[in-house]
Amino acid sequence: MDNGIYSQLIESYAREYGFPVFAVDARGEVVFGSIPHSDCSCGNRSADARIRAAEQTMAFGDPVISLCCENGYAMWAIPMMVNAQLTGALVVQGVDLESGEEGIYQRVREASQGLLKTAIAANLTNEAALQQARRKAQRESEKFLVIEASKEGWARDDLRSTYLHEEPGLLTAIKEGRIKDARSILNIILVSIYSAAEHNTDLLKSCILELVVMMSRAAVEAGANPSVLLGNNYRFITDLAAITDEEDLAAWVRDMLEALISSIQKSEAYPHFMVLNKALAYMETHLHEPIKRDEVAKHVGMSPSHFSKIMMDRLGRSFSELLNQYRINRAKQLIATTDYNLTAVAMECGFFDQSHFSRTFRKSTGMTPKDFRTMHL
């Protein structure tokens, strides 16, 4: 790539995102552009740090926000590659995260993704290799979540584990009153149960009763009247005793599902659940941002005070408690499944103060982030 194209790329990126970018070789030494001045303790001179930042992007398929030294400023790098060989990197370095600039964290995230798009557009990196790395990181992330779920006792026996991965989708569909989606997932689960039980009707009934218990619990959590459910369940279970045919059993459990969802939708608490579900989804997708209660309340169309009351009444937690728990769960996942440094983990999870992250993590888990990583290693 000639200097004219480098110059055009750097000018275009700086104009769109407001950060100076420079190019380095495979050793991290600057070959085009210049390192911006900052008060970073290492003077932004760490060539190794620049290459590590590029290698992290290669490993996870997405740019990782890191620090150039222990007490330094933020940096990110996109690897320049020939096939799978690292030949250099485009680097942004010396970004002050404590400048007080409003929206700095969101701006940094957008700029890091922007640098990746810029490198791909200029054919400087291997997009296919990065996509493959991204998929691998996602698989590792999902594997971690399954392991964590198992620790919580969700998979107590081999038979139930055959349809474990479908249960969360079913329970969510029940809570949201989505009967079509719930029936579709339920059919998949029934096929798995029938296959595992091998025409043993008693075993089939036992597995389905366990499934109905979970479905009923989801309905109550969504606001269904427990006493009404109890009456319905008694009637359905009485009918269940007389069933000997697998098709009749499948029809029975589908009727049970529709009765559960109907009881949710008739509940006065149902609209509140839908609001909370929307709010929790918004919180989970914006963990990396400094989101506030008022912002989430506005997103779901409620006053902040009413939103807080519903959250406490329905979930038994304040907004800040729940947000912290979501952030800690995300931090545990990143620490156990990636080699992000702890500062990058803190930032990715919305903890923009390292000491606050460590205190909150220790209070929640009983150990420091470093000890947690050591345990999983």
mmCIF file of C-alpha atoms in Angstrom:
data_model
loop_
_atom_site.group_PDB
_atom_site.id
_atom_site.type_symbol
_atom_site.label_atom_id
_atom_site.label_comp_id
_atom_site.label_asym_id
_atom_site.label_seq_id
_atom_site.Cartn_x
_atom_site.Cartn_y
_atom_site.Cartn_z
ATOM 1 C CA MET A 1 0.000 0.000 0.000
ATOM 2 C CA ASP A 2 1.535 3.316 -1.032
ATOM 3 C CA ASN A 3 1.864 6.383 1.171
ATOM 4 C CA GLY A 4 -0.816 8.284 -0.729
ATOM 5 C CA ILE A 5 -3.466 5.690 0.134
ATOM 6 C CA TYR A 6 -2.254 5.572 3.756
ATOM 7 C CA SER A 7 -2.543 9.339 3.911
ATOM 8 C CA GLN A 8 -6.061 9.288 2.487
ATOM 9 C CA LEU A 9 -7.156 6.543 4.896
ATOM 10 C CA ILE A 10 -5.766 8.363 7.939
ATOM 11 C CA GLU A 11 -7.339 11.673 6.962
ATOM 12 C CA SER A 12 -10.705 10.084 6.233
ATOM 13 C CA TYR A 13 -10.756 8.183 9.547
ATOM 14 C CA ALA A 14 -9.722 11.215 11.594
ATOM 15 C CA ARG A 15 -12.364 13.321 9.887
ATOM 16 C CA GLU A 16 -15.158 10.806 10.593
ATOM 17 C CA TYR A 17 -14.222 9.616 14.090
ATOM 18 C CA GLY A 18 -11.980 12.379 15.447
ATOM 19 C CA PHE A 19 -9.045 10.139 16.411
ATOM 20 C CA PRO A 20 -5.593 10.109 14.774
ATOM 21 C CA VAL A 21 -4.578 6.712 13.403
ATOM 22 C CA PHE A 22 -1.135 5.511 12.346
ATOM 23 C CA ALA A 23 0.331 2.376 10.782
ATOM 24 C CA VAL A 24 2.920 0.050 12.323
ATOM 25 C CA ASP A 25 4.891 -2.909 11.039
ATOM 26 C CA ALA A 26 4.847 -6.465 12.406
ATOM 27 C CA ARG A 27 7.121 -5.366 15.280
ATOM 28 C CA GLY A 28 4.835 -2.498 16.286
ATOM 29 C CA GLU A 29 7.147 0.219 14.990
ATOM 30 C CA VAL A 30 5.547 3.217 13.286
ATOM 31 C CA VAL A 31 5.842 3.178 9.487
ATOM 32 C CA PHE A 32 3.324 5.858 8.581
ATOM 33 C CA GLY A 33 1.696 8.668 10.550
ATOM 34 C CA SER A 34 2.741 9.687 14.017
ATOM 35 C CA ILE A 35 1.952 8.746 17.600
ATOM 36 C CA PRO A 36 -0.187 11.452 19.244
ATOM 37 C CA HIS A 37 1.197 13.187 22.308
ATOM 38 C CA SER A 38 -0.371 12.318 25.659
ATOM 39 C CA ASP A 39 0.505 12.221 29.348
ATOM 40 C CA CYS A 40 0.557 8.414 29.359
ATOM 41 C CA SER A 41 3.216 7.136 31.770
ATOM 42 C CA CYS A 42 4.965 5.148 29.032
ATOM 43 C CA GLY A 43 4.731 7.990 26.543
ATOM 44 C CA ASN A 44 2.762 5.760 24.130
ATOM 45 C CA ARG A 45 6.065 4.195 23.044
ATOM 46 C CA SER A 46 5.259 0.534 23.654
ATOM 47 C CA ALA A 47 5.603 -1.294 20.335
ATOM 48 C CA ASP A 48 4.777 -4.603 22.055
ATOM 49 C CA ALA A 49 1.485 -3.197 23.341
ATOM 50 C CA ARG A 50 0.477 -2.178 19.836
ATOM 51 C CA ILE A 51 1.124 -5.656 18.474
ATOM 52 C CA ARG A 52 -0.697 -7.254 21.419
ATOM 53 C CA ALA A 53 -3.709 -5.065 20.635
ATOM 54 C CA ALA A 54 -3.641 -6.246 17.014
ATOM 55 C CA GLU A 55 -3.287 -9.878 18.097
ATOM 56 C CA GLN A 56 -6.277 -9.536 20.417
ATOM 57 C CA THR A 57 -8.370 -8.346 17.484
ATOM 58 C CA MET A 58 -7.128 -11.342 15.467
ATOM 59 C CA ALA A 59 -8.071 -13.671 18.318
ATOM 60 C CA PHE A 60 -11.608 -12.383 18.892
ATOM 61 C CA GLY A 61 -12.545 -11.002 15.496
ATOM 62 C CA ASP A 62 -13.469 -7.611 16.932
ATOM 63 C CA PRO A 63 -11.327 -4.735 18.189
ATOM 64 C CA VAL A 64 -10.496 -4.909 21.898
ATOM 65 C CA ILE A 65 -10.155 -1.655 23.835
ATOM 66 C CA SER A 66 -7.043 -1.975 25.980
ATOM 67 C CA LEU A 67 -4.414 0.200 27.657
ATOM 68 C CA CYS A 68 -0.925 0.755 26.317
ATOM 69 C CA CYS A 69 0.515 0.266 29.818
ATOM 70 C CA GLU A 70 -0.743 -0.384 33.334
ATOM 71 C CA ASN A 71 -1.598 3.259 33.984
ATOM 72 C CA GLY A 72 -1.964 4.330 30.374
ATOM 73 C CA TYR A 73 -4.497 5.646 27.928
ATOM 74 C CA ALA A 74 -6.841 3.595 25.758
ATOM 75 C CA MET A 75 -5.767 2.082 22.469
ATOM 76 C CA TRP A 76 -7.087 -0.280 19.821
ATOM 77 C CA ALA A 77 -5.556 -1.847 16.728
ATOM 78 C CA ILE A 78 -6.702 -3.626 13.587
ATOM 79 C CA PRO A 79 -4.256 -6.203 12.174
ATOM 80 C CA MET A 80 -3.006 -5.794 8.631
ATOM 81 C CA MET A 81 -2.776 -9.325 7.265
ATOM 82 C CA VAL A 82 -1.673 -11.318 4.274
ATOM 83 C CA ASN A 83 -3.711 -14.522 4.469
ATOM 84 C CA ALA A 84 -3.417 -15.325 8.199
ATOM 85 C CA GLN A 85 -0.020 -13.660 8.632
ATOM 86 C CA LEU A 86 0.207 -10.463 10.689
ATOM 87 C CA THR A 87 2.170 -7.894 8.702
ATOM 88 C CA GLY A 88 1.382 -4.776 10.722
ATOM 89 C CA ALA A 89 -1.545 -2.852 12.169
ATOM 90 C CA LEU A 90 -3.600 0.309 12.070
ATOM 91 C CA VAL A 91 -3.471 1.773 15.577
ATOM 92 C CA VAL A 92 -5.265 4.424 17.587
ATOM 93 C CA GLN A 93 -3.422 5.241 20.796
ATOM 94 C CA GLY A 94 -3.350 7.811 23.565
ATOM 95 C CA VAL A 95 -7.121 8.229 24.095
ATOM 96 C CA ASP A 96 -7.920 9.764 27.494
ATOM 97 C CA LEU A 97 -10.953 7.991 28.930
ATOM 98 C CA GLU A 98 -11.031 10.312 31.931
ATOM 99 C CA SER A 99 -11.184 13.539 29.956
ATOM 100 C CA GLY A 100 -14.727 14.191 31.110
ATOM 101 C CA GLU A 101 -15.984 14.273 27.531
ATOM 102 C CA GLU A 102 -19.643 13.338 27.362
ATOM 103 C CA GLY A 103 -20.257 10.053 25.569
ATOM 104 C CA ILE A 104 -16.535 9.209 25.340
ATOM 105 C CA TYR A 105 -17.075 5.476 25.886
ATOM 106 C CA GLN A 106 -19.691 5.145 23.181
ATOM 107 C CA ARG A 107 -17.523 7.235 20.875
ATOM 108 C CA VAL A 108 -14.532 4.946 21.515
ATOM 109 C CA ARG A 109 -16.565 1.813 20.774
ATOM 110 C CA GLU A 110 -17.893 3.273 17.537
ATOM 111 C CA ALA A 111 -14.426 4.443 16.511
ATOM 112 C CA SER A 112 -12.875 1.024 17.147
ATOM 113 C CA GLN A 113 -15.512 -0.652 14.974
ATOM 114 C CA GLY A 114 -15.013 2.109 12.419
ATOM 115 C CA LEU A 115 -11.315 1.334 12.169
ATOM 116 C CA LEU A 116 -12.142 -2.317 11.487
ATOM 117 C CA LYS A 117 -14.532 -1.305 8.691
ATOM 118 C CA THR A 118 -11.910 1.056 7.282
ATOM 119 C CA ALA A 119 -9.277 -1.711 7.161
ATOM 120 C CA ILE A 120 -11.708 -4.127 5.517
ATOM 121 C CA ALA A 121 -12.759 -1.554 2.910
ATOM 122 C CA ALA A 122 -9.097 -0.880 2.075
ATOM 123 C CA ASN A 123 -8.431 -4.643 1.827
ATOM 124 C CA LEU A 124 -5.747 -4.377 4.511
ATOM 125 C CA THR A 125 -6.976 -7.190 6.704
ATOM 126 C CA ASN A 126 -8.364 -10.711 6.305
ATOM 127 C CA GLU A 127 -12.107 -10.299 6.846
ATOM 128 C CA ALA A 128 -12.791 -14.042 6.559
ATOM 129 C CA ALA A 129 -10.205 -14.895 9.231
ATOM 130 C CA LEU A 130 -11.685 -12.289 11.576
ATOM 131 C CA GLN A 131 -15.195 -13.636 11.020
ATOM 132 C CA GLN A 132 -13.976 -17.130 11.829
ATOM 133 C CA ALA A 133 -12.308 -15.859 15.014
ATOM 134 C CA ARG A 134 -15.527 -14.064 15.952
ATOM 135 C CA ARG A 135 -17.556 -17.254 15.543
ATOM 136 C CA LYS A 136 -15.044 -19.207 17.619
ATOM 137 C CA ALA A 137 -15.194 -16.614 20.398
ATOM 138 C CA GLN A 138 -18.989 -16.788 20.308
ATOM 139 C CA ARG A 139 -18.914 -20.565 20.637
ATOM 140 C CA GLU A 140 -16.582 -20.312 23.614
ATOM 141 C CA SER A 141 -18.903 -17.739 25.153
ATOM 142 C CA GLU A 142 -21.929 -19.992 24.692
ATOM 143 C CA LYS A 143 -19.992 -22.926 26.136
ATOM 144 C CA PHE A 144 -19.255 -20.856 29.233
ATOM 145 C CA LEU A 145 -22.938 -19.973 29.640
ATOM 146 C CA VAL A 146 -23.911 -23.650 29.460
ATOM 147 C CA ILE A 147 -21.280 -24.501 32.082
ATOM 148 C CA GLU A 148 -22.571 -21.744 34.355
ATOM 149 C CA ALA A 149 -26.125 -22.950 33.854
ATOM 150 C CA SER A 150 -25.093 -26.470 34.805
ATOM 151 C CA LYS A 151 -23.510 -25.167 38.004
ATOM 152 C CA GLU A 152 -26.832 -23.612 38.925
ATOM 153 C CA GLY A 153 -28.507 -27.018 38.702
ATOM 154 C CA TRP A 154 -30.379 -26.581 35.431
ATOM 155 C CA ALA A 155 -29.168 -29.925 34.081
ATOM 156 C CA ARG A 156 -29.682 -32.513 36.786
ATOM 157 C CA ASP A 157 -29.904 -35.600 34.661
ATOM 158 C CA ASP A 158 -28.996 -36.885 31.225
ATOM 159 C CA LEU A 159 -32.568 -37.085 29.945
ATOM 160 C CA ARG A 160 -33.395 -33.491 30.734
ATOM 161 C CA SER A 161 -30.138 -32.263 29.224
ATOM 162 C CA THR A 162 -31.352 -33.445 25.791
ATOM 163 C CA TYR A 163 -33.773 -30.533 25.606
ATOM 164 C CA LEU A 164 -32.149 -28.116 28.058
ATOM 165 C CA HIS A 165 -31.086 -25.627 25.401
ATOM 166 C CA GLU A 166 -34.708 -25.210 24.223
ATOM 167 C CA GLU A 167 -36.187 -24.509 27.654
ATOM 168 C CA PRO A 168 -35.071 -20.854 28.003
ATOM 169 C CA GLY A 169 -36.717 -19.965 24.701
ATOM 170 C CA LEU A 170 -39.924 -21.740 25.708
ATOM 171 C CA LEU A 171 -40.103 -20.068 29.105
ATOM 172 C CA THR A 172 -39.441 -16.651 27.593
ATOM 173 C CA ALA A 173 -42.175 -17.177 25.001
ATOM 174 C CA ILE A 174 -44.589 -18.191 27.775
ATOM 175 C CA LYS A 175 -43.759 -15.128 29.851
ATOM 176 C CA GLU A 176 -44.265 -12.861 26.834
ATOM 177 C CA GLY A 177 -47.510 -14.546 25.815
ATOM 178 C CA ARG A 178 -46.185 -15.589 22.385
ATOM 179 C CA ILE A 179 -48.334 -18.686 21.878
ATOM 180 C CA LYS A 180 -47.159 -19.449 18.315
ATOM 181 C CA ASP A 181 -43.463 -19.370 19.271
ATOM 182 C CA ALA A 182 -44.121 -21.318 22.469
ATOM 183 C CA ARG A 183 -45.954 -24.097 20.611
ATOM 184 C CA SER A 184 -43.177 -24.359 18.035
ATOM 185 C CA ILE A 185 -40.482 -24.728 20.722
ATOM 186 C CA LEU A 186 -42.660 -27.098 22.740
ATOM 187 C CA ASN A 187 -42.960 -29.427 19.727
ATOM 188 C CA ILE A 188 -39.160 -29.573 19.484
ATOM 189 C CA ILE A 189 -38.918 -30.407 23.200
ATOM 190 C CA LEU A 190 -41.592 -33.108 22.947
ATOM 191 C CA VAL A 191 -39.719 -34.799 20.103
ATOM 192 C CA SER A 192 -36.571 -34.831 22.265
ATOM 193 C CA ILE A 193 -38.435 -36.242 25.248
ATOM 194 C CA TYR A 194 -40.127 -38.942 23.177
ATOM 195 C CA SER A 195 -36.811 -39.933 21.634
ATOM 196 C CA ALA A 196 -35.091 -40.174 25.007
ATOM 197 C CA ALA A 197 -37.949 -41.989 26.752
ATOM 198 C CA GLU A 198 -38.253 -44.629 23.979
ATOM 199 C CA HIS A 199 -42.049 -45.135 24.251
ATOM 200 C CA ASN A 200 -41.953 -45.570 28.031
ATOM 201 C CA THR A 201 -45.245 -43.835 28.857
ATOM 202 C CA ASP A 202 -44.554 -43.516 32.572
ATOM 203 C CA LEU A 203 -41.168 -41.950 31.889
ATOM 204 C CA LEU A 204 -42.762 -39.656 29.303
ATOM 205 C CA LYS A 205 -45.329 -38.482 31.840
ATOM 206 C CA SER A 206 -42.648 -37.901 34.445
ATOM 207 C CA CYS A 207 -40.578 -35.743 32.071
ATOM 208 C CA ILE A 208 -43.608 -33.799 30.872
ATOM 209 C CA LEU A 209 -44.773 -33.141 34.424
ATOM 210 C CA GLU A 210 -41.374 -31.649 35.179
ATOM 211 C CA LEU A 211 -41.737 -29.498 32.066
ATOM 212 C CA VAL A 212 -45.219 -28.389 33.143
ATOM 213 C CA VAL A 213 -43.898 -27.391 36.555
ATOM 214 C CA MET A 214 -41.324 -25.133 34.914
ATOM 215 C CA MET A 215 -43.926 -23.731 32.527
ATOM 216 C CA SER A 216 -46.254 -22.992 35.438
ATOM 217 C CA ARG A 217 -43.454 -21.275 37.336
ATOM 218 C CA ALA A 218 -42.773 -19.095 34.296
ATOM 219 C CA ALA A 219 -46.466 -18.215 34.114
ATOM 220 C CA VAL A 220 -46.537 -17.153 37.770
ATOM 221 C CA GLU A 221 -43.403 -15.055 37.274
ATOM 222 C CA ALA A 222 -45.181 -13.343 34.381
ATOM 223 C CA GLY A 223 -48.122 -12.421 36.609
ATOM 224 C CA ALA A 224 -50.558 -15.342 36.329
ATOM 225 C CA ASN A 225 -52.787 -15.950 39.346
ATOM 226 C CA PRO A 226 -51.268 -18.898 41.296
ATOM 227 C CA SER A 227 -54.619 -20.041 42.698
ATOM 228 C CA VAL A 228 -56.185 -20.149 39.223
ATOM 229 C CA LEU A 229 -53.180 -22.085 37.924
ATOM 230 C CA LEU A 230 -53.466 -24.527 40.788
ATOM 231 C CA GLY A 231 -57.078 -25.298 39.853
ATOM 232 C CA ASN A 232 -56.200 -25.686 36.172
ATOM 233 C CA ASN A 233 -53.209 -27.877 36.980
ATOM 234 C CA TYR A 234 -55.276 -30.153 39.191
ATOM 235 C CA ARG A 235 -57.813 -30.640 36.381
ATOM 236 C CA PHE A 236 -55.108 -31.268 33.786
ATOM 237 C CA ILE A 237 -53.168 -33.691 35.982
ATOM 238 C CA THR A 238 -56.322 -35.656 36.676
ATOM 239 C CA ASP A 239 -56.800 -35.978 32.909
ATOM 240 C CA LEU A 240 -53.152 -36.969 32.518
ATOM 241 C CA ALA A 241 -53.595 -40.096 34.628
ATOM 242 C CA ALA A 242 -55.973 -41.571 32.050
ATOM 243 C CA ILE A 243 -53.770 -40.912 29.023
ATOM 244 C CA THR A 244 -51.981 -43.903 27.480
ATOM 245 C CA ASP A 245 -51.368 -42.702 23.933
ATOM 246 C CA GLU A 246 -48.378 -40.529 22.937
ATOM 247 C CA GLU A 247 -50.429 -38.363 20.579
ATOM 248 C CA ASP A 248 -53.002 -37.716 23.295
ATOM 249 C CA LEU A 249 -50.146 -36.849 25.638
ATOM 250 C CA ALA A 250 -48.776 -34.308 23.144
ATOM 251 C CA ALA A 251 -52.239 -32.750 22.765
ATOM 252 C CA TRP A 252 -52.586 -32.612 26.553
ATOM 253 C CA VAL A 253 -49.351 -30.708 27.065
ATOM 254 C CA ARG A 254 -50.217 -28.259 24.249
ATOM 255 C CA ASP A 255 -53.591 -27.568 25.880
ATOM 256 C CA MET A 256 -51.767 -27.041 29.150
ATOM 257 C CA LEU A 257 -49.456 -24.539 27.467
ATOM 258 C CA GLU A 258 -52.350 -22.544 26.019
ATOM 259 C CA ALA A 259 -54.118 -22.473 29.387
ATOM 260 C CA LEU A 260 -50.946 -21.128 31.029
ATOM 261 C CA ILE A 261 -50.507 -18.369 28.461
ATOM 262 C CA SER A 262 -54.187 -17.479 28.645
ATOM 263 C CA SER A 263 -53.892 -17.074 32.422
ATOM 264 C CA ILE A 264 -50.907 -14.755 31.938
ATOM 265 C CA GLN A 265 -52.668 -12.552 29.417
ATOM 266 C CA LYS A 266 -55.718 -12.197 31.657
ATOM 267 C CA SER A 267 -53.551 -11.027 34.542
ATOM 268 C CA GLU A 268 -53.410 -7.355 35.508
ATOM 269 C CA ALA A 269 -49.641 -7.765 35.967
ATOM 270 C CA TYR A 270 -49.113 -8.850 32.361
ATOM 271 C CA PRO A 271 -48.559 -5.340 30.939
ATOM 272 C CA HIS A 272 -46.019 -4.676 33.692
ATOM 273 C CA PHE A 273 -44.135 -7.812 32.826
ATOM 274 C CA MET A 274 -43.931 -6.786 29.183
ATOM 275 C CA VAL A 275 -42.518 -3.420 30.219
ATOM 276 C CA LEU A 276 -39.938 -5.057 32.495
ATOM 277 C CA ASN A 277 -38.967 -7.526 29.809
ATOM 278 C CA LYS A 278 -38.331 -4.667 27.398
ATOM 279 C CA ALA A 279 -36.363 -2.785 30.058
ATOM 280 C CA LEU A 280 -34.181 -5.780 30.941
ATOM 281 C CA ALA A 281 -33.418 -6.439 27.278
ATOM 282 C CA TYR A 282 -32.347 -2.816 26.873
ATOM 283 C CA MET A 283 -30.122 -3.027 29.966
ATOM 284 C CA GLU A 284 -28.419 -6.210 28.745
ATOM 285 C CA THR A 285 -27.569 -4.710 25.358
ATOM 286 C CA HIS A 286 -26.255 -1.435 26.821
ATOM 287 C CA LEU A 287 -24.157 -2.788 29.710
ATOM 288 C CA HIS A 288 -21.018 -1.174 28.311
ATOM 289 C CA GLU A 289 -22.589 2.272 28.478
ATOM 290 C CA PRO A 290 -23.115 4.510 31.539
ATOM 291 C CA ILE A 291 -26.884 3.939 31.425
ATOM 292 C CA LYS A 292 -29.131 5.428 34.104
ATOM 293 C CA ARG A 293 -32.507 4.476 35.502
ATOM 294 C CA ASP A 294 -34.196 7.519 33.942
ATOM 295 C CA GLU A 295 -32.873 6.568 30.494
ATOM 296 C CA VAL A 296 -34.286 3.036 30.717
ATOM 297 C CA ALA A 297 -37.593 4.321 32.123
ATOM 298 C CA LYS A 298 -37.889 6.684 29.175
ATOM 299 C CA HIS A 299 -37.119 3.834 26.770
ATOM 300 C CA VAL A 300 -40.113 1.839 28.068
ATOM 301 C CA GLY A 301 -42.389 4.879 28.371
ATOM 302 C CA MET A 302 -42.641 5.157 32.155
ATOM 303 C CA SER A 303 -41.861 7.756 34.747
ATOM 304 C CA PRO A 304 -38.652 6.936 36.652
ATOM 305 C CA SER A 305 -40.447 6.613 39.997
ATOM 306 C CA HIS A 306 -43.155 4.291 38.642
ATOM 307 C CA PHE A 307 -40.521 2.232 36.831
ATOM 308 C CA SER A 308 -38.548 1.823 40.079
ATOM 309 C CA LYS A 309 -41.668 0.758 41.970
ATOM 310 C CA ILE A 310 -42.608 -1.880 39.399
ATOM 311 C CA MET A 311 -39.044 -3.205 39.301
ATOM 312 C CA MET A 312 -38.898 -3.537 43.067
ATOM 313 C CA ASP A 313 -42.419 -5.027 43.323
ATOM 314 C CA ARG A 314 -41.929 -7.553 40.538
ATOM 315 C CA LEU A 315 -38.206 -8.361 40.762
ATOM 316 C CA GLY A 316 -37.348 -7.464 44.354
ATOM 317 C CA ARG A 317 -34.315 -5.448 43.267
ATOM 318 C CA SER A 318 -33.507 -1.850 42.564
ATOM 319 C CA PHE A 319 -32.366 -0.735 39.131
ATOM 320 C CA SER A 320 -28.748 -0.305 40.252
ATOM 321 C CA GLU A 321 -28.659 -3.730 41.952
ATOM 322 C CA LEU A 322 -29.933 -5.488 38.852
ATOM 323 C CA LEU A 323 -27.660 -3.550 36.514
ATOM 324 C CA ASN A 324 -24.628 -4.389 38.663
ATOM 325 C CA GLN A 325 -25.576 -8.079 38.636
ATOM 326 C CA TYR A 326 -25.885 -8.101 34.850
ATOM 327 C CA ARG A 327 -22.489 -6.418 34.586
ATOM 328 C CA ILE A 328 -20.852 -8.872 36.989
ATOM 329 C CA ASN A 329 -22.307 -11.837 35.073
ATOM 330 C CA ARG A 330 -20.929 -10.423 31.837
ATOM 331 C CA ALA A 331 -17.540 -9.776 33.484
ATOM 332 C CA LYS A 332 -17.374 -13.387 34.740
ATOM 333 C CA GLN A 333 -18.028 -14.618 31.222
ATOM 334 C CA LEU A 334 -15.317 -12.439 29.682
ATOM 335 C CA ILE A 335 -12.748 -13.231 32.361
ATOM 336 C CA ALA A 336 -13.290 -16.972 32.020
ATOM 337 C CA THR A 337 -13.475 -17.194 28.223
ATOM 338 C CA THR A 338 -11.158 -14.479 26.877
ATOM 339 C CA ASP A 339 -7.709 -13.087 27.588
ATOM 340 C CA TYR A 340 -8.973 -9.491 27.765
ATOM 341 C CA ASN A 341 -7.006 -7.599 30.377
ATOM 342 C CA LEU A 342 -9.071 -6.664 33.426
ATOM 343 C CA THR A 343 -9.236 -3.017 32.443
ATOM 344 C CA ALA A 344 -10.760 -3.985 29.099
ATOM 345 C CA VAL A 345 -13.227 -6.301 30.872
ATOM 346 C CA ALA A 346 -14.241 -3.497 33.237
ATOM 347 C CA MET A 347 -14.830 -1.120 30.342
ATOM 348 C CA GLU A 348 -16.736 -3.676 28.267
ATOM 349 C CA CYS A 349 -19.075 -4.254 31.212
ATOM 350 C CA GLY A 350 -19.660 -0.590 31.982
ATOM 351 C CA PHE A 351 -17.308 -0.231 34.952
ATOM 352 C CA PHE A 352 -15.294 2.812 33.974
ATOM 353 C CA ASP A 353 -13.406 2.867 37.264
ATOM 354 C CA GLN A 354 -11.103 -0.106 37.869
ATOM 355 C CA SER A 355 -11.301 0.065 41.648
ATOM 356 C CA HIS A 356 -15.119 0.213 41.552
ATOM 357 C CA PHE A 357 -15.139 -2.825 39.275
ATOM 358 C CA SER A 358 -12.879 -4.794 41.625
ATOM 359 C CA ARG A 359 -14.917 -3.861 44.710
ATOM 360 C CA THR A 360 -18.235 -4.715 43.078
ATOM 361 C CA PHE A 361 -16.909 -7.987 41.631
ATOM 362 C CA ARG A 362 -15.505 -9.080 44.982
ATOM 363 C CA LYS A 363 -18.710 -8.193 46.817
ATOM 364 C CA SER A 364 -20.719 -10.270 44.352
ATOM 365 C CA THR A 365 -18.437 -13.299 43.936
ATOM 366 C CA GLY A 366 -16.305 -13.336 47.082
ATOM 367 C CA MET A 367 -13.092 -13.083 45.072
ATOM 368 C CA THR A 368 -11.167 -10.548 43.029
ATOM 369 C CA PRO A 369 -11.360 -10.567 39.213
ATOM 370 C CA LYS A 370 -7.738 -11.767 39.126
ATOM 371 C CA ASP A 371 -8.489 -14.694 41.485
ATOM 372 C CA PHE A 372 -11.573 -15.567 39.420
ATOM 373 C CA ARG A 373 -9.473 -15.778 36.266
ATOM 374 C CA THR A 374 -6.820 -17.878 38.039
ATOM 375 C CA MET A 375 -9.503 -20.301 39.182
ATOM 376 C CA HIS A 376 -10.852 -20.758 35.660
ATOM 377 C CA LEU A 377 -7.407 -21.090 34.129
#
